[in-house]
Short mmCIF file of C-alpha atoms in Angstrom, two decimals:
data_model
loop_
_atom_site.label_atom_id
_atom_site.label_comp_id
_atom_site.label_asym_id
_atom_site.label_seq_id
_atom_site.Cartn_x
_atom_site.Cartn_y
_atom_site.Cartn_z
CA MET A 1 106.12 -5.42 141.43
CA ALA A 2 109.51 -6.56 141.35
CA ALA A 3 111.45 -4.30 139.12
CA PRO A 4 112.78 -5.94 135.97
CA ARG A 5 115.74 -7.64 137.52
CA PRO A 6 116.17 -11.38 137.40
CA THR A 7 119.86 -11.92 138.16
CA ARG A 8 120.52 -13.40 134.75
CA GLN A 9 119.39 -10.32 132.90
CA PHE A 10 120.21 -7.43 135.18
CA PRO A 11 123.21 -8.39 137.25
CA ASP A 12 124.32 -5.97 139.94
CA GLN A 13 127.80 -6.12 138.51
CA PRO A 14 128.52 -4.18 135.35
CA LEU A 15 127.81 -6.35 132.36
CA PRO A 16 130.84 -7.88 130.68
CA PRO A 17 131.94 -6.02 127.57
CA PRO A 18 130.04 -7.22 124.52
CA GLY A 19 131.73 -8.16 121.29
CA PRO A 20 134.79 -10.37 121.58
CA ARG A 21 133.32 -12.47 124.37
CA ALA A 22 130.22 -13.20 122.34
CA THR A 23 132.24 -14.62 119.51
CA THR A 24 134.24 -17.01 121.67
CA VAL A 25 131.49 -18.34 123.89
CA SER A 26 129.17 -20.97 122.51
CA ARG A 27 125.57 -20.04 123.28
CA PRO A 28 122.50 -22.21 123.48
CA GLY A 29 120.14 -21.12 120.74
CA GLY A 30 122.87 -20.56 118.19
CA ARG A 31 123.83 -17.51 116.22
CA SER A 32 120.49 -15.71 116.35
CA SER A 33 120.36 -16.04 120.13
CA SER A 34 123.94 -14.81 120.42
CA VAL A 35 123.16 -11.77 118.28
CA ARG A 36 120.14 -10.94 120.41
CA ARG A 37 122.13 -11.23 123.62
CA ARG A 38 124.90 -8.98 122.32
CA VAL A 39 122.46 -6.38 121.08
CA LEU A 40 120.35 -6.35 124.26
CA ASP A 41 123.47 -6.23 126.45
CA ALA A 42 124.53 -3.20 124.45
CA VAL A 43 121.09 -1.58 124.90
CA ARG A 44 121.24 -1.97 128.68
CA THR A 45 124.81 -0.82 129.19
CA HIS A 46 124.46 2.09 126.79
CA LEU A 47 121.20 3.18 128.40
CA ALA A 48 122.62 2.94 131.91
CA GLU A 49 125.82 4.78 131.02
CA HIS A 50 124.53 7.49 128.71
CA GLY A 51 120.76 7.67 129.18
CA TYR A 52 117.89 7.53 126.74
CA ASP A 53 118.93 10.62 124.79
CA ALA A 54 122.12 8.97 123.60
CA LEU A 55 120.41 5.70 122.69
CA SER A 56 120.20 5.06 118.96
CA VAL A 57 120.12 2.01 116.75
CA ASP A 58 123.53 2.99 115.37
CA ALA A 59 125.08 3.36 118.83
CA VAL A 60 123.72 -0.02 119.88
CA ALA A 61 124.94 -1.67 116.68
CA ASP A 62 128.43 -0.19 117.08
CA ARG A 63 128.66 -1.20 120.71
CA SER A 64 127.41 -4.73 120.12
CA GLY A 65 129.57 -5.37 117.09
CA VAL A 66 126.46 -6.52 115.22
CA HIS A 67 125.96 -5.10 111.72
CA ARG A 68 123.67 -2.06 111.59
CA THR A 69 121.53 -3.58 108.85
CA THR A 70 120.83 -6.60 111.04
CA VAL A 71 119.83 -4.43 113.99
CA TYR A 72 117.56 -2.21 111.89
CA ARG A 73 115.93 -5.23 110.24
CA ARG A 74 115.23 -7.05 113.46
CA TRP A 75 114.47 -4.23 115.93
CA ARG A 76 113.65 -1.30 113.63
CA ASP A 77 114.02 1.55 116.16
CA VAL A 78 114.87 2.47 119.74
CA GLY A 79 111.36 1.54 120.90
CA GLY A 80 111.78 -1.93 119.47
CA LEU A 81 115.12 -2.36 121.22
CA LEU A 82 113.78 -1.26 124.59
CA ALA A 83 110.67 -3.41 124.30
CA ASP A 84 112.78 -6.47 123.53
CA ALA A 85 115.15 -5.78 126.44
CA LEU A 86 112.13 -5.73 128.74
CA THR A 87 110.55 -8.78 127.17
CA GLU A 88 113.77 -10.69 127.71
CA ALA A 89 113.67 -9.72 131.37
CA ILE A 90 110.55 -11.86 131.86
CA ASP A 91 112.18 -14.91 133.34
CA ASP A 92 109.74 -17.78 133.00
CA THR A 93 111.34 -19.64 135.90
CA TRP A 94 110.99 -16.77 138.41
CA SER A 95 108.77 -17.27 141.40
CA PRO A 96 108.59 -15.48 144.74
CA THR A 97 110.59 -16.96 147.61
CA ASP A 98 108.52 -18.94 150.13
CA THR A 99 109.85 -17.94 153.57
CA GLY A 100 106.89 -19.24 155.54
CA THR A 101 105.50 -15.85 156.61
CA LEU A 102 103.85 -12.92 154.85
CA ASP A 103 106.38 -10.47 156.32
CA GLY A 104 109.24 -12.64 155.09
CA ASP A 105 107.82 -13.19 151.62
CA LEU A 106 107.15 -9.47 151.08
CA HIS A 107 110.56 -8.58 152.44
CA ALA A 108 112.18 -11.01 149.96
CA VAL A 109 110.33 -9.41 147.03
CA ASN A 110 111.22 -5.94 148.25
CA ARG A 111 114.88 -6.85 148.56
CA GLU A 112 114.82 -7.66 144.84
CA VAL A 113 113.05 -4.41 143.98
CA TYR A 114 115.49 -2.47 146.14
CA ALA A 115 118.51 -4.15 144.55
CA ALA A 116 117.17 -3.43 141.06
CA LEU A 117 116.42 0.22 141.78
CA THR A 118 119.80 0.90 143.39
CA ALA A 119 121.97 -1.17 141.03
CA GLU A 120 124.98 0.33 139.27
CA PRO A 121 124.82 0.89 136.40
CA PRO A 122 121.19 1.96 136.93
CA VAL A 123 119.72 -0.22 134.20
CA THR A 124 116.27 -0.62 135.72
CA ALA A 125 115.87 3.07 136.52
CA ALA A 126 116.99 3.94 132.99
CA LEU A 127 114.48 1.49 131.46
CA ILE A 128 111.68 2.98 133.54
CA ALA A 129 112.71 6.51 132.60
CA ALA A 130 112.78 5.47 128.95
CA SER A 131 109.23 4.11 129.25
CA PHE A 132 108.02 7.71 129.66
CA ARG A 133 109.17 8.40 126.12
CA SER A 134 108.63 5.21 124.18
CA GLU A 135 105.12 3.76 124.02
CA GLN A 136 106.59 0.40 123.02
CA ALA A 137 108.85 0.39 126.07
CA ALA A 138 105.94 1.46 128.29
CA ALA A 139 103.78 -1.40 127.01
CA ALA A 140 106.61 -3.90 127.55
CA LEU A 141 107.17 -2.61 131.08
CA ARG A 142 103.46 -2.94 131.87
CA SER A 143 103.56 -6.57 130.65
CA PHE A 144 106.63 -7.26 132.75
CA TRP A 145 105.00 -5.87 135.90
CA ALA A 146 101.68 -7.61 135.20
CA ASP A 147 103.56 -10.90 134.96
CA ARG A 148 105.39 -10.28 138.24
CA TYR A 149 102.23 -9.25 140.11
CA ASP A 150 100.48 -12.37 138.85
CA ARG A 151 103.26 -14.61 140.10
CA CYS A 152 103.45 -12.80 143.44
CA ALA A 153 99.76 -13.43 144.09
CA ALA A 154 101.01 -16.78 145.40
CA ILE A 155 102.42 -14.92 148.43
CA VAL A 156 98.95 -13.67 149.32
CA HIS A 157 97.27 -17.02 148.72
CA ARG A 158 99.79 -18.75 151.00
CA ALA A 159 99.16 -16.18 153.74
CA VAL A 160 95.40 -16.72 153.43
CA ASP A 161 95.91 -20.51 153.57
CA ARG A 162 97.99 -20.10 156.75
CA ARG A 163 95.19 -17.88 158.14
CA GLU A 164 97.65 -15.05 158.61
CA ILE A 165 95.32 -12.70 156.73
CA PRO A 166 91.59 -12.76 155.96
CA ALA A 167 90.16 -14.64 152.98
CA GLY A 168 89.09 -12.10 150.38
CA THR A 169 92.33 -10.12 150.66
CA ASP A 170 93.03 -8.48 147.29
CA PRO A 171 96.49 -9.70 146.14
CA ARG A 172 97.20 -6.79 143.84
CA ARG A 173 96.31 -4.06 146.32
CA LEU A 174 98.44 -5.73 148.97
CA LEU A 175 101.40 -6.20 146.62
CA VAL A 176 101.24 -2.65 145.27
CA ALA A 177 101.14 -1.30 148.84
CA ALA A 178 104.22 -3.35 149.73
CA THR A 179 106.35 -2.34 146.76
CA ALA A 180 105.15 1.17 145.82
CA PRO A 181 107.03 3.01 148.60
CA LEU A 182 110.34 1.72 147.20
CA TYR A 183 109.63 3.01 143.71
CA HIS A 184 108.34 6.27 145.17
CA GLU A 185 111.36 6.92 147.40
CA LEU A 186 114.08 5.71 145.05
CA LEU A 187 112.74 6.68 141.64
CA LEU A 188 110.58 9.78 142.22
CA LEU A 189 111.65 11.36 145.51
CA ARG A 190 115.23 10.14 144.95
CA THR A 191 115.98 9.90 148.62
CA LEU A 192 119.31 8.48 149.70
CA PRO A 193 118.95 4.69 149.42
CA ASP A 194 118.22 3.13 152.81
CA PRO A 195 118.11 -0.69 152.83
CA ARG A 196 115.59 -0.61 155.71
CA LEU A 197 113.00 0.62 153.20
CA ALA A 198 112.48 -2.93 151.95
CA GLU A 199 111.70 -4.36 155.36
CA GLN A 200 109.70 -1.36 156.60
CA ALA A 201 107.35 -1.37 153.62
CA ALA A 202 106.97 -5.16 153.85
CA HIS A 203 106.20 -5.03 157.56
CA ALA A 204 103.76 -2.10 157.34
CA THR A 205 101.85 -3.84 154.56
CA ALA A 206 101.72 -7.20 156.33
CA THR A 207 100.42 -5.41 159.43
CA ALA A 208 97.71 -3.69 157.40
CA ALA A 209 96.81 -6.99 155.71
CA ARG A 210 96.43 -8.81 159.04
CA ALA A 211 94.06 -6.03 160.14
CA GLY A 212 91.96 -6.67 157.01
CA ALA A 213 92.93 -3.48 155.17
CA PHE A 214 92.97 -5.11 151.73
CA THR A 215 89.56 -6.77 151.76
CA ASP A 216 86.56 -5.06 150.26
CA MET B 1 103.04 13.56 148.51
CA ALA B 2 100.62 15.68 146.91
CA ALA B 3 101.58 15.98 143.33
CA PRO B 4 102.33 19.50 142.22
CA ARG B 5 98.77 20.71 141.85
CA PRO B 6 97.47 23.60 143.83
CA THR B 7 94.30 24.59 141.98
CA ARG B 8 95.70 27.98 141.08
CA GLN B 9 98.63 26.54 139.19
CA PHE B 10 97.37 23.28 137.77
CA PRO B 11 93.66 23.57 137.15
CA ASP B 12 91.84 20.49 135.96
CA GLN B 13 90.41 22.52 133.13
CA PRO B 14 92.65 23.28 130.17
CA LEU B 15 94.46 26.54 130.78
CA PRO B 16 93.08 29.55 128.94
CA PRO B 17 95.02 30.48 125.83
CA PRO B 18 97.97 32.68 126.67
CA GLY B 19 98.73 35.91 124.86
CA PRO B 20 95.76 38.22 124.26
CA ARG B 21 94.22 37.58 127.67
CA ALA B 22 97.47 38.45 129.39
CA THR B 23 97.53 41.84 127.77
CA THR B 24 93.99 42.78 128.75
CA VAL B 25 93.91 41.53 132.34
CA SER B 26 95.60 43.59 135.03
CA ARG B 27 97.78 41.36 137.21
CA PRO B 28 98.99 41.90 140.74
CA GLY B 29 102.76 42.06 140.69
CA GLY B 30 102.93 44.11 137.54
CA ARG B 31 104.59 43.48 134.25
CA SER B 32 107.31 41.10 135.43
CA SER B 33 104.75 38.93 137.18
CA SER B 34 102.54 38.92 134.10
CA VAL B 35 105.45 37.86 131.90
CA ARG B 36 106.30 35.02 134.25
CA ARG B 37 102.70 33.81 134.36
CA ARG B 38 102.41 33.85 130.56
CA VAL B 39 105.69 32.00 130.11
CA LEU B 40 104.98 29.36 132.77
CA ASP B 41 101.44 28.83 131.44
CA ALA B 42 103.01 28.23 128.04
CA VAL B 43 105.51 25.75 129.55
CA ARG B 44 102.76 23.70 131.17
CA THR B 45 100.35 23.61 128.24
CA HIS B 46 103.10 22.93 125.72
CA LEU B 47 104.54 20.16 127.88
CA ALA B 48 101.16 18.57 128.45
CA GLU B 49 100.17 18.75 124.78
CA HIS B 50 103.44 17.85 123.07
CA GLY B 51 105.70 16.30 125.72
CA TYR B 52 109.23 17.08 126.77
CA ASP B 53 110.79 16.36 123.40
CA ALA B 54 108.95 19.25 121.78
CA LEU B 55 109.70 21.68 124.61
CA SER B 56 112.15 24.42 123.70
CA VAL B 57 112.75 28.00 124.78
CA ASP B 58 111.70 29.16 121.33
CA ALA B 59 108.44 27.20 121.38
CA VAL B 60 107.60 28.58 124.83
CA ALA B 61 108.44 32.13 123.77
CA ASP B 62 106.29 31.85 120.65
CA ARG B 63 103.37 30.38 122.54
CA SER B 64 103.52 32.91 125.36
CA GLY B 65 103.93 35.91 123.09
CA VAL B 66 106.91 36.99 125.21
CA HIS B 67 110.05 38.02 123.29
CA ARG B 68 112.59 35.22 122.90
CA THR B 69 115.41 37.39 124.23
CA THR B 70 113.48 37.99 127.44
CA VAL B 71 112.82 34.27 127.93
CA TYR B 72 116.45 33.31 127.25
CA ARG B 73 117.73 36.02 129.58
CA ARG B 74 115.46 35.11 132.47
CA TRP B 75 115.18 31.29 132.19
CA ARG B 76 118.17 30.38 130.02
CA ASP B 77 117.08 26.87 128.98
CA VAL B 78 114.40 24.20 129.23
CA GLY B 79 115.70 23.08 132.63
CA GLY B 80 115.33 26.61 133.95
CA LEU B 81 111.76 26.84 132.64
CA LEU B 82 110.73 23.52 134.18
CA ALA B 83 112.35 24.31 137.51
CA ASP B 84 110.51 27.63 137.68
CA ALA B 85 107.19 26.03 136.78
CA LEU B 86 107.67 23.65 139.69
CA THR B 87 108.86 26.36 142.06
CA GLU B 88 105.75 28.38 141.26
CA ALA B 89 103.64 25.35 142.17
CA ILE B 90 104.76 25.68 145.80
CA ASP B 91 101.75 27.49 147.19
CA ASP B 92 102.76 29.02 150.50
CA THR B 93 99.17 29.03 151.69
CA TRP B 94 98.58 25.31 151.14
CA SER B 95 97.88 23.13 154.14
CA PRO B 96 96.28 19.70 154.43
CA THR B 97 92.56 19.60 155.16
CA ASP B 98 91.64 18.83 158.76
CA THR B 99 88.73 16.37 158.60
CA GLY B 100 88.99 15.19 162.19
CA THR B 101 90.22 11.65 161.45
CA LEU B 102 93.41 10.13 160.06
CA ASP B 103 91.46 8.22 157.40
CA GLY B 104 89.71 11.40 156.32
CA ASP B 105 92.86 13.53 156.26
CA LEU B 106 94.79 10.98 154.20
CA HIS B 107 91.85 10.53 151.86
CA ALA B 108 91.71 14.30 151.30
CA VAL B 109 95.42 14.41 150.42
CA ASN B 110 95.04 11.40 148.13
CA ARG B 111 92.11 12.97 146.33
CA GLU B 112 94.41 15.86 145.42
CA VAL B 113 97.16 13.51 144.26
CA TYR B 114 94.65 11.49 142.25
CA ALA B 115 93.20 14.61 140.61
CA ALA B 116 96.68 15.85 139.70
CA LEU B 117 97.80 12.54 138.23
CA THR B 118 94.64 12.07 136.15
CA ALA B 119 94.15 15.69 135.03
CA GLU B 120 93.77 16.58 131.36
CA PRO B 121 95.99 17.90 129.98
CA PRO B 122 98.42 15.72 131.99
CA VAL B 123 100.57 18.56 133.26
CA THR B 124 101.75 16.86 136.45
CA ALA B 125 102.60 13.58 134.74
CA ALA B 126 104.50 15.49 132.07
CA LEU B 127 106.47 17.45 134.68
CA ILE B 128 107.39 14.25 136.49
CA ALA B 129 108.41 12.59 133.22
CA ALA B 130 110.52 15.64 132.38
CA SER B 131 112.28 15.35 135.73
CA PHE B 132 113.91 12.14 134.49
CA ARG B 133 115.74 14.20 131.91
CA SER B 134 116.45 17.56 133.48
CA GLU B 135 118.48 17.65 136.70
CA GLN B 136 117.13 21.14 137.40
CA ALA B 137 113.55 19.92 137.06
CA ALA B 138 114.33 16.89 139.26
CA ALA B 139 115.77 19.10 142.00
CA ALA B 140 112.75 21.43 141.83
CA LEU B 141 110.38 18.47 142.04
CA ARG B 142 112.23 17.10 145.08
CA SER B 143 111.90 20.50 146.78
CA PHE B 144 108.21 20.62 145.96
CA TRP B 145 107.59 17.18 147.44
CA ALA B 146 109.77 17.86 150.49
CA ASP B 147 107.67 20.96 151.17
CA ARG B 148 104.42 19.03 150.85
CA TYR B 149 105.57 16.16 153.07
CA ASP B 150 106.66 18.68 155.71
CA ARG B 151 103.27 20.36 155.70
CA CYS B 152 101.42 17.03 155.76
CA ALA B 153 103.28 15.96 158.91
CA ALA B 154 100.53 17.95 160.67
CA ILE B 155 98.11 15.14 159.73
CA VAL B 156 100.21 12.65 161.66
CA HIS B 157 100.72 14.94 164.65
CA ARG B 158 96.97 15.53 164.90
CA ALA B 159 96.31 11.78 164.83
CA VAL B 160 98.89 11.23 167.59
CA ASP B 161 97.30 14.03 169.65
CA ARG B 162 93.88 12.37 169.24
CA ARG B 163 95.50 9.06 170.31
CA GLU B 164 94.38 7.47 167.06
CA ILE B 165 97.93 6.24 166.43
CA PRO B 166 100.95 5.63 168.69
CA ALA B 167 103.34 8.42 169.66
CA GLY B 168 106.59 7.87 167.79
CA THR B 169 104.83 7.25 164.46
CA ASP B 170 107.13 8.38 161.64
CA PRO B 171 105.21 11.01 159.60
CA ARG B 172 107.18 10.56 156.41
CA ARG B 173 106.93 6.77 156.30
CA LEU B 174 103.19 6.97 156.94
CA LEU B 175 102.65 9.67 154.29
CA VAL B 176 104.75 7.88 151.67
CA ALA B 177 102.82 4.66 152.31
CA ALA B 178 99.53 6.52 151.85
CA THR B 179 100.42 8.27 148.61
CA ALA B 180 102.92 5.96 146.87
CA PRO B 181 100.32 3.46 145.55
CA LEU B 182 98.65 6.26 143.55
CA TYR B 183 101.88 7.29 141.86
CA HIS B 184 102.74 3.63 141.27
CA GLU B 185 99.42 2.69 139.70
CA LEU B 186 98.80 5.84 137.70
CA LEU B 187 102.31 6.85 136.67
CA LEU B 188 104.30 3.62 136.42
CA LEU B 189 101.83 0.74 136.02
CA ARG B 190 99.44 3.05 134.12
CA THR B 191 96.37 1.17 135.20
CA LEU B 192 92.98 2.53 134.26
CA PRO B 193 92.26 5.33 136.75
CA ASP B 194 90.01 4.13 139.56
CA PRO B 195 88.90 6.84 142.00
CA ARG B 196 88.67 4.24 144.79
CA LEU B 197 92.47 4.12 144.79
CA ALA B 198 92.60 7.32 146.86
CA GLU B 199 90.38 6.00 149.62
CA GLN B 200 91.79 2.46 149.60
CA ALA B 201 95.40 3.59 150.03
CA ALA B 202 94.35 6.08 152.73
CA HIS B 203 92.40 3.45 154.64
CA ALA B 204 95.06 0.74 154.38
CA THR B 205 97.71 3.15 155.66
CA ALA B 206 95.57 4.44 158.52
CA THR B 207 94.89 0.83 159.52
CA ALA B 208 98.60 0.02 159.49
CA ALA B 209 99.34 3.19 161.47
CA ARG B 210 96.80 2.33 164.16
CA ALA B 211 98.48 -1.08 164.48
CA GLY B 212 101.81 0.69 165.06
CA ALA B 213 103.37 -0.18 161.71
CA PHE B 214 105.19 3.15 161.34
CA THR B 215 106.93 3.32 164.70
CA ASP B 216 110.51 2.13 165.08
#
């Protein structure tokens, strides 16, 4: 769950313009890390502003101020760029907030998903849309989500430990039930964003879990 | 809910080859109706086999055996073709199966969604993917889903009448909760299709509904 949106990578605010800034700010990791950041920033902003159709290695190179040859050598094609943008979004320090209740924990996760899916520019939505056309991007997105679902299993284990929900509750089924309505409403049905979605889906799923709906 | 898949329009079996057959079979609705059927059949098979990128008015015209000028005049562009394919999928006679229980009714709807999302060729998945790139297709898909959710509200009203679930249960929230996990798993997470998904999501949602999770 959890759309690809750790604050560091996918801020709600428009990303700062790439280029000049990158040359004046010293970055941990040195030149190679700075190049990657500039290129991936350019991928995200270009994708969000102009969509997948306008995304090309040349456009990304121009926008990032990084030489085309470098971008081609390192990322090869649009698929490679998208996959790396998604790989970067896996924040190794991320873990789900511990609020002390299942309702609260699911609501916290859903607030993140909601924020990612309604952000402007719509980076997350654009990355997901792009995954329908690039197998590399699709694979990277699957890895990202698999990582997030794995980490969020802690929410379910804590609820079992607190005896809020039965032992034997399937973490993945519960977590998909909690988050799927947000993706469905905002990405597929494209309903007008309603912030209550996050809490409603969290609460409905916690209620079902307490009634044993996610055990075999 | 309910992906666009009335049996008539989106059979599980590959569609018969267009062209010759269309000229030998008499169709209700006459020549204009026969032309539309041939063209929309060609849209769906071409989309499912080659994806959105390869879809063009010319390719559809060639495949359908209908003159290019006719296709351009009537549908104008790829967006017009997709929108019409989705509009045609609205089957005015469709209504959700009445099985006598909320679990059963939701399971029946989810079986249809599951069949549509796992069909070969993947017509429904291709239409949804295309909706990320054609505003006309996206609008047509929203209309299709809105129509299906409206019709499926009957499931919720019947369950309220039987006193299975509380009066004041929100039909849309319940129906989105029941169907969203299928779209999420099969379309976004692209997990290996598991037919139990349909029943599990139906059962979890019915359980939540009985516990009052979809009332305000």
